[in-house]
Amino acid sequence: MDNTVNFLLLLVILLNFFILGSSRLVSCIRTVAIQGGMLSLLPVLAHGFSGHTLFLAAGAFLLKGIAIPFLLFKAIRQVRIRREVEPLIGYVPTLILGTLATAGSFIFSDRLPLIAEHSQSLFVPVGLATLATGFLMLITRRKAITQALGYLIFENGIFVFGMLLTEAMPLMVETGVLLDLLVAVFVMAIVMHQINREFSTMNIDKLSSLKE
Amino acid sequence: MKITILQLFLHLLLLFGLSPLLSGVIGKTKALFAGRTGPPWLQLYYDIWKLFGKGLVLSRVTTWVFRAGPVVGLAVPVLAALLIPFGSIGAPLSFTGDLIFFIYLFGLARFFTACAALDTGSAFEGMGAVREVTFSCLAEPTVFFAFIVLARLSGSLSLDAMFGQTLAASWHSAAPSLLLILVCLFLVTLVENCRIPFDDPNTHLELTMIHEVMVLDHSGPDLGMILYGAAMKLFVLGALVVRLFLPGTTGSMILDLLLFAGGMLLLAVIIGVVESTMARLRLLRIPQLLVGASLLSFFSLILLLR
């Protein structure tokens, strides 16, 4: 059981790298969806079958694996963009930064005073690494949709962290987080549509200059 | 471990005898995917035999460097093959730190091939040399990180021990790292041998060639040596991948040999499948993929040191 969990977490990291290095929006969205779907298996695998974990898993799978990717796919179909053209920092430097951040989070979590049962598990480093990847996406990409993806990866990182506390975390909190996420993506999709109609581009740079 | 004459003989026999067959297997696999009959299994043997019987045309502007390129290109894979075990047959030549010697042997071959290409004075060949050197220098860190991981797992700095008996036990303790390294070494095998996602060995179109362009001016026995050297290089690098994939030993030497030979042929089939199903990458994407592979191997090291 423990091995399966660690294997899933390693896959999550590999998907992080893939997202950072890929320029096609469609494959980025698909990867984020796969990542979310895989993460939704974690509560059941890590804490066994119970009503609580099953609900968490089902909720996460429906939202992260199906609903949100569906919305994003719909959004890019509406605005007709296929790839991120010029990120603020190129793909190779972002990949290097991402690897350094991942290495850093592994080293950092070795030094954290964790309780004995968590010190060997990969939850903490993978959670930190995924958070860092989300941050990198938010910082380096120009398009509104890749920003939304960065936000989703960020949330995946929080989800991995939350796995440490699933027993203690009330259902309401988890539901609230997932709902927030859904609403955020909704808003993002609508805003993207509006931006595209006003400026006929998706670059968020345009938003910072004022217009009469 | 004492290496007998028989083992040395087997090692060289495998290297010289089996290496051109890999190219035939790759060709047949590709032909199967395309619905053609394809060249015969032994085509490369015929080619090499034919080329060795031919005369040599040398350009008036070339010097001895031009002749040295193919010779070094043939000698280096033979030397490198002596440093690594084939399957569970131990390496005939082994000393502490030979992993660095192994990597720079290929560096030497690359240097001479590039110099021979520059020696012709053709701008076109210079372009190929530049590409070859660029991609190799991006692929080298990957090999280093992979070897460091293996050295750390086996506690030894010689390739014979790194790819030796401890490998099977390491798969139980550090499977994720080894899996990542397996993927990375496979990528390096593809890029070093100019296989498809990086370079297309069949094209003679100007802008897609990397390795092929460097050997355009070679003819006759020189070209034969280059072809034979390239086949052996694929065999040597492939042997590392196969050994990593099939780390066990059956105890009987004949079975081990068959297992290793089967592994090599399987690798050739896999390369053929990759070549048939993938398109060549754009030139700009290649460095990106190579840097990605280096970072992946770096990450596998972090995972191991944790």
XYZ file of C-alpha atoms in Angstrom:
518
model
C 0.000 0.000 0.000
C 2.764 2.374 0.985
C 4.662 1.575 -2.196
C 1.654 2.382 -4.374
C 1.264 5.747 -2.644
C 4.940 6.602 -3.141
C 4.754 5.539 -6.774
C 1.740 7.804 -7.341
C 3.530 10.702 -5.680
C 6.584 10.211 -7.898
C 4.327 10.209 -10.942
C 2.889 13.504 -9.699
C 6.402 14.987 -9.728
C 7.124 13.680 -13.217
C 3.868 15.245 -14.419
C 4.999 18.521 -12.813
C 8.130 18.460 -14.957
C 6.118 17.621 -18.033
C 3.751 20.555 -17.508
C 6.654 22.958 -17.012
C 8.321 21.832 -20.241
C 5.293 21.559 -22.486
C 4.089 24.384 -24.671
C 0.825 22.913 -25.930
C -2.161 24.044 -23.927
C -4.200 20.940 -24.700
C -1.558 18.587 -23.359
C -1.012 20.868 -20.355
C -4.695 20.729 -19.446
C -4.787 16.970 -20.003
C -1.759 16.503 -17.762
C -3.257 18.599 -14.996
C -6.434 16.526 -15.294
C -4.458 13.271 -15.021
C -2.587 14.666 -12.049
C -5.817 15.622 -10.313
C -7.375 12.256 -11.092
C -4.379 10.413 -9.667
C -4.363 12.524 -6.559
C -8.000 11.668 -5.926
C -6.910 8.042 -5.390
C -4.649 9.104 -2.553
C -7.165 9.428 0.314
C -8.385 5.870 -0.223
C -4.910 4.426 -0.695
C -3.350 6.239 2.223
C -6.105 5.942 4.804
C -8.163 2.915 3.775
C -11.835 2.619 2.849
C -14.307 4.668 4.852
C -17.206 6.969 4.094
C -15.040 10.015 4.637
C -12.172 9.018 2.336
C -14.526 7.736 -0.347
C -16.387 11.037 -0.362
C -13.128 12.963 -0.574
C -11.878 10.784 -3.417
C -15.114 10.984 -5.380
C -15.371 14.762 -4.929
C -11.777 15.348 -5.942
C -12.056 13.043 -8.945
C -15.259 14.625 -10.241
C -13.975 18.166 -9.863
C -10.259 17.930 -10.621
C -10.338 15.054 -13.039
C -13.501 15.807 -15.013
C -15.367 19.066 -14.358
C -12.529 21.588 -14.312
C -10.621 20.151 -17.306
C -13.912 20.102 -19.202
C -14.434 23.789 -18.453
C -10.894 24.637 -19.476
C -11.142 22.677 -22.720
C -14.350 24.512 -23.491
C -12.678 27.825 -22.721
C -9.747 27.248 -25.073
C -12.078 26.079 -27.785
C -13.978 29.344 -27.466
C -10.936 31.576 -27.596
C -9.092 29.407 -30.159
C -5.591 29.315 -28.779
C -3.390 26.252 -28.970
C -0.084 27.073 -27.369
C 1.666 29.436 -25.017
C 3.704 31.510 -27.416
C 6.297 33.326 -25.397
C 6.555 32.701 -21.674
C 8.347 35.339 -19.593
C 11.093 32.810 -18.842
C 11.840 30.164 -21.468
C 10.916 26.508 -21.118
C 14.369 25.176 -20.371
C 15.121 27.716 -17.603
C 11.683 27.041 -16.095
C 12.430 23.312 -16.131
C 15.763 23.908 -14.423
C 14.130 26.153 -11.832
C 11.451 23.523 -11.286
C 14.019 20.788 -10.719
C 15.974 22.988 -8.341
C 12.781 23.771 -6.439
C 11.955 20.053 -6.284
C 15.436 19.204 -5.056
C 15.154 22.044 -2.551
C 11.846 20.811 -1.230
C 13.277 17.298 -0.750
C 16.231 18.690 1.186
C 14.060 21.091 3.146
C 11.544 18.451 4.205
C 14.398 16.268 5.470
C 15.200 19.010 7.948
C 11.650 19.596 9.131
C 10.840 18.231 12.591
C 8.104 15.871 11.405
C 6.535 13.175 13.536
C 7.998 9.725 13.030
C 5.284 8.300 10.789
C 5.554 11.186 8.326
C 9.318 11.568 8.235
C 9.810 8.766 5.697
C 6.760 9.397 3.531
C 6.951 11.460 0.356
C 3.862 13.550 1.138
C 5.685 16.605 2.471
C 8.392 16.955 -0.233
C 5.984 16.200 -3.067
C 3.440 18.667 -1.665
C 6.095 21.370 -1.432
C 7.451 20.597 -4.901
C 3.987 20.762 -6.433
C 3.307 24.081 -4.705
C 6.561 25.414 -6.141
C 5.627 24.197 -9.615
C 2.295 25.993 -9.349
C 4.076 29.170 -8.322
C 6.461 28.879 -11.257
C 3.563 28.487 -13.664
C 1.855 31.539 -12.165
C 5.014 33.623 -12.422
C 6.377 32.661 -15.796
C 3.396 32.271 -18.120
C 1.555 35.041 -19.893
C -1.733 33.568 -20.943
C -4.697 33.704 -18.608
C -5.343 30.014 -19.131
C -1.858 28.900 -18.103
C -2.291 31.074 -15.040
C -5.438 29.134 -14.229
C -3.463 25.904 -14.698
C -0.798 27.165 -12.327
C -3.497 27.813 -9.785
C -4.813 24.258 -10.234
C -1.361 22.718 -9.746
C -0.995 24.873 -6.677
C -4.231 23.423 -5.329
C -3.000 19.896 -6.107
C -0.009 20.620 -3.887
C -2.282 21.717 -1.069
C -4.306 18.546 -1.570
C -1.166 16.401 -1.178
C -0.363 18.285 2.011
C -3.909 17.809 3.227
C -3.473 14.052 2.940
C -1.322 14.192 6.063
C -4.333 15.413 8.035
C -7.227 13.687 6.318
C -8.309 12.042 9.543
C -8.503 15.388 11.294
C -9.769 17.545 8.460
C -13.508 18.089 8.662
C -15.441 17.277 5.523
C -16.782 20.813 5.325
C -13.326 22.339 4.949
C -12.396 19.980 2.119
C -15.691 20.577 0.348
C -15.205 24.304 0.751
C -11.767 24.185 -0.862
C -13.011 22.158 -3.818
C -15.994 24.459 -4.308
C -13.753 27.518 -4.183
C -11.625 25.968 -6.856
C -14.558 25.260 -9.104
C -15.894 28.781 -8.743
C -12.448 30.213 -9.393
C -12.103 28.283 -12.625
C -15.607 29.298 -13.643
C -14.767 32.929 -13.092
C -11.457 32.489 -14.889
C -13.178 30.956 -17.895
C -15.725 33.761 -18.095
C -13.058 36.423 -17.612
C -10.936 34.831 -20.330
C -13.829 34.963 -22.690
C -14.365 38.632 -21.912
C -10.674 39.508 -22.252
C -10.558 37.777 -25.569
C -13.594 39.657 -26.830
C -12.297 43.045 -25.679
C -8.670 42.790 -26.713
C -8.686 39.848 -29.114
C -5.666 38.423 -27.314
C -5.123 36.391 -24.201
C -1.949 38.006 -22.967
C -2.458 39.348 -19.472
C 0.160 42.043 -20.133
C -2.548 44.042 -21.867
C -4.501 44.203 -18.640
C -1.880 46.342 -16.922
C -2.126 49.291 -19.316
C -5.040 51.678 -18.825
C -7.330 52.580 -21.643
C -9.783 55.371 -22.201
C 36.945 -12.092 -10.619
C 39.405 -13.787 -12.961
C 38.676 -13.267 -16.589
C 39.495 -16.227 -18.720
C 40.613 -16.101 -22.324
C 37.324 -17.717 -23.232
C 35.379 -14.810 -21.763
C 37.483 -12.239 -23.567
C 36.960 -14.168 -26.786
C 33.199 -14.309 -26.210
C 33.099 -10.600 -25.461
C 34.794 -9.668 -28.723
C 32.830 -12.246 -30.691
C 29.548 -10.803 -29.417
C 30.668 -7.263 -30.176
C 32.012 -7.883 -33.676
C 29.489 -10.517 -34.664
C 26.216 -9.238 -33.289
C 26.484 -5.459 -33.596
C 25.628 -5.087 -37.320
C 22.630 -7.356 -36.826
C 20.939 -4.722 -34.613
C 20.658 -2.351 -37.547
C 19.072 -5.154 -39.584
C 16.505 -5.797 -36.839
C 15.689 -2.088 -36.639
C 15.290 -1.971 -40.420
C 12.996 -5.007 -40.450
C 10.843 -3.575 -37.644
C 10.448 -0.315 -39.511
C 9.640 -2.186 -42.713
C 6.981 -4.218 -40.875
C 5.314 -1.012 -39.683
C 5.399 0.475 -43.180
C 4.156 -2.741 -44.826
C 7.311 -3.219 -46.864
C 9.628 -6.207 -47.069
C 12.610 -4.178 -46.013
C 16.336 -4.848 -46.478
C 17.657 -8.313 -45.546
C 18.578 -8.978 -41.907
C 22.268 -9.076 -42.758
C 22.296 -5.968 -44.999
C 24.836 -4.076 -42.897
C 27.263 -7.042 -43.033
C 27.035 -6.980 -46.841
C 27.488 -3.203 -46.903
C 30.570 -3.294 -44.709
C 32.039 -6.192 -46.698
C 31.410 -4.355 -49.976
C 32.910 -1.097 -48.705
C 36.065 -2.782 -47.440
C 36.651 -4.141 -50.919
C 36.397 -0.736 -52.578
C 38.962 1.889 -53.413
C 39.375 5.180 -51.580
C 38.838 8.690 -52.913
C 40.554 11.416 -50.977
C 40.057 15.139 -51.444
C 43.253 17.080 -52.162
C 42.681 19.507 -49.264
C 42.462 16.851 -46.549
C 45.258 15.846 -44.191
C 45.911 12.839 -41.943
C 43.133 14.050 -39.588
C 40.602 13.059 -42.206
C 41.915 9.469 -42.209
C 42.187 9.389 -38.386
C 38.484 10.096 -37.834
C 37.142 6.703 -39.001
C 40.004 4.779 -37.355
C 39.355 6.359 -33.967
C 35.635 5.961 -34.547
C 36.150 2.214 -34.931
C 38.721 1.745 -32.160
C 36.854 3.639 -29.447
C 33.707 1.459 -29.277
C 35.903 -1.676 -29.148
C 37.894 -0.254 -26.227
C 34.740 0.951 -24.490
C 33.123 -2.458 -24.923
C 35.971 -4.041 -22.950
C 35.044 -1.907 -19.927
C 31.430 -2.999 -19.568
C 29.888 -6.359 -18.806
C 27.737 -7.957 -21.499
C 24.850 -9.454 -19.592
C 26.460 -11.162 -16.633
C 29.722 -11.874 -18.456
C 32.181 -9.692 -16.578
C 34.176 -6.948 -18.269
C 37.635 -8.060 -19.447
C 39.195 -4.748 -18.452
C 38.254 -2.962 -15.266
C 39.802 -0.450 -12.902
C 38.602 2.108 -10.364
C 37.220 5.200 -12.047
C 36.861 3.675 -15.498
C 33.410 5.271 -15.799
C 35.138 8.594 -16.556
C 37.442 6.857 -19.023
C 34.363 5.316 -20.672
C 32.592 8.647 -21.111
C 35.651 10.458 -22.454
C 36.511 7.656 -24.846
C 33.337 8.606 -26.653
C 34.351 12.252 -26.270
C 37.592 11.412 -28.084
C 35.747 9.680 -30.912
C 33.440 12.659 -31.269
C 36.384 15.051 -31.342
C 38.067 13.147 -34.151
C 34.868 12.693 -36.161
C 34.156 16.416 -35.879
C 37.758 17.289 -36.805
C 37.641 14.982 -39.816
C 34.440 16.712 -40.904
C 36.036 20.149 -40.490
C 39.150 18.976 -42.295
C 37.266 18.684 -45.575
C 36.725 22.434 -45.514
C 33.061 22.078 -46.426
C 30.740 24.491 -44.661
C 27.995 21.914 -44.804
C 29.990 19.334 -42.854
C 31.030 21.972 -40.351
C 27.368 22.617 -39.658
C 26.806 18.926 -38.946
C 29.833 18.846 -36.663
C 28.505 21.801 -34.696
C 25.170 20.102 -34.140
C 26.706 16.784 -33.181
C 28.969 18.410 -30.605
C 26.174 20.566 -29.171
C 23.798 17.682 -28.636
C 26.467 15.427 -27.195
C 27.541 18.031 -24.677
C 23.933 18.290 -23.550
C 23.649 14.501 -23.296
C 26.851 14.024 -21.312
C 25.552 15.254 -17.911
C 22.774 12.667 -18.128
C 25.306 9.836 -18.427
C 27.327 11.254 -15.558
C 24.339 11.521 -13.230
C 23.233 8.001 -14.176
C 26.702 6.618 -13.441
C 26.871 8.504 -10.140
C 23.575 6.921 -9.067
C 24.840 3.460 -10.012
C 28.182 4.063 -8.303
C 26.391 5.131 -5.164
C 24.152 2.033 -5.240
C 26.994 -0.413 -5.807
C 29.610 1.408 -3.729
C 32.187 1.026 -6.466
C 33.668 3.253 -9.151
C 34.272 0.673 -11.849
C 31.691 -0.043 -14.519
C 32.081 -3.798 -14.076
C 30.895 -3.588 -10.458
C 28.314 -0.868 -11.122
C 26.583 -3.067 -13.694
C 27.527 -6.238 -11.831
C 25.880 -8.597 -9.377
C 24.608 -5.895 -6.995
C 22.272 -4.470 -9.601
C 19.503 -6.996 -8.971
C 19.465 -6.170 -5.261
C 19.429 -2.452 -6.026
C 16.203 -2.862 -8.002
C 14.512 -3.861 -4.731
C 15.862 -0.967 -2.696
C 15.856 1.891 -5.200
C 13.494 0.967 -8.019
C 12.228 4.534 -8.775
C 15.735 5.934 -9.264
C 16.791 3.028 -11.456
C 13.646 3.304 -13.541
C 14.303 6.982 -14.222
C 17.898 6.186 -15.112
C 16.806 3.436 -17.468
C 14.651 5.933 -19.359
C 17.464 8.514 -19.407
C 20.069 6.042 -20.682
C 17.682 4.904 -23.391
C 17.317 8.535 -24.505
C 21.090 8.937 -24.507
C 21.419 5.781 -26.611
C 19.011 7.305 -29.107
C 20.729 10.683 -29.299
C 24.291 9.323 -29.396
C 23.400 6.989 -32.231
C 21.373 9.615 -34.105
C 18.139 7.662 -33.983
C 14.808 9.199 -34.803
C 13.448 11.588 -32.230
C 16.777 13.404 -32.516
C 18.099 12.702 -35.989
C 16.939 10.619 -38.892
C 19.659 8.209 -40.028
C 18.020 7.748 -43.437
C 17.667 11.325 -44.602
C 19.997 13.057 -46.927
C 18.098 16.313 -46.758
C 20.329 19.178 -45.856
C 18.661 20.610 -42.824
C 17.716 17.445 -40.990
C 21.043 15.685 -40.822
C 23.395 15.694 -37.894
C 25.617 12.674 -38.037
C 25.125 11.675 -41.655
C 26.379 14.990 -42.920
C 29.731 14.617 -41.193
C 30.631 11.463 -43.069
C 29.571 12.573 -46.546
C 33.136 12.877 -47.843
C 34.295 9.496 -46.577
C 34.324 6.640 -49.030
C 35.369 3.023 -49.400
C 37.058 1.355 -46.409
C 36.827 4.592 -44.401
C 33.053 4.640 -44.734
C 32.992 0.933 -43.871
C 34.892 1.632 -40.669
C 32.472 4.430 -39.805
C 29.459 2.172 -40.351
C 31.000 -0.642 -38.309
C 32.012 1.801 -35.551
C 28.516 3.279 -35.427
C 26.965 -0.197 -35.164
C 29.313 -1.065 -32.291
C 28.576 2.215 -30.541
C 24.883 1.362 -30.617
C 25.744 -2.081 -29.287
C 27.875 -0.752 -26.413
C 25.403 1.886 -25.238
C 22.528 -0.523 -25.774
C 24.348 -3.128 -23.667
C 24.228 -0.723 -20.705
C 20.472 -0.244 -21.130
C 19.870 -3.981 -21.501
C 21.996 -4.808 -18.472
C 20.055 -2.263 -16.419
C 16.794 -3.769 -17.624
C 17.802 -7.423 -17.108
C 20.012 -7.293 -14.034
C 19.743 -10.921 -12.910
C 21.886 -13.897 -13.643
C 20.674 -17.409 -14.363
C 23.864 -19.106 -13.235
C 24.610 -20.805 -16.512
C 26.818 -18.946 -18.939
C 25.024 -20.139 -22.078
C 21.649 -19.025 -20.744
C 23.078 -15.673 -19.697
C 24.471 -15.180 -23.161
C 21.172 -16.030 -24.801
C 19.349 -13.723 -22.385
C 21.700 -10.874 -23.200
C 21.495 -11.422 -26.950
C 17.701 -11.614 -26.702
C 17.703 -8.371 -24.710
C 19.770 -6.617 -27.352
C 17.446 -7.768 -30.137
C 14.445 -6.641 -28.076
C 16.100 -3.241 -27.664
C 16.565 -3.042 -31.432
C 12.873 -3.841 -31.914
C 11.927 -1.131 -29.417
C 14.130 1.388 -31.236
C 12.440 0.354 -34.486
C 9.003 0.867 -32.939
C 10.020 4.292 -31.628
C 11.328 5.241 -35.069
C 8.147 4.091 -36.786
C 5.714 5.783 -34.430
C 7.441 9.086 -33.730
C 8.348 12.008 -35.926
C 11.707 13.660 -35.770
C 11.708 16.531 -33.278
C 12.207 20.075 -34.409
C 15.823 21.105 -33.972
C 14.859 23.658 -31.333
C 13.060 21.064 -29.228
C 15.998 18.667 -29.052
C 18.087 20.646 -26.524
C 14.935 21.030 -24.455
C 14.412 17.263 -24.337
C 18.086 16.624 -23.575
C 18.138 19.151 -20.732
C 14.935 17.528 -19.477
C 16.672 14.139 -19.465
C 19.615 15.572 -17.530
C 17.263 17.067 -14.979
C 15.409 13.771 -14.683
C 18.639 11.938 -13.930
C 19.583 14.665 -11.452
C 16.240 14.176 -9.773
C 16.835 10.416 -9.555
C 20.080 11.191 -7.729
C 18.210 13.433 -5.261
C 15.682 10.672 -4.752
C 18.456 8.233 -3.951
C 20.373 10.511 -1.598
C 17.299 11.317 0.379
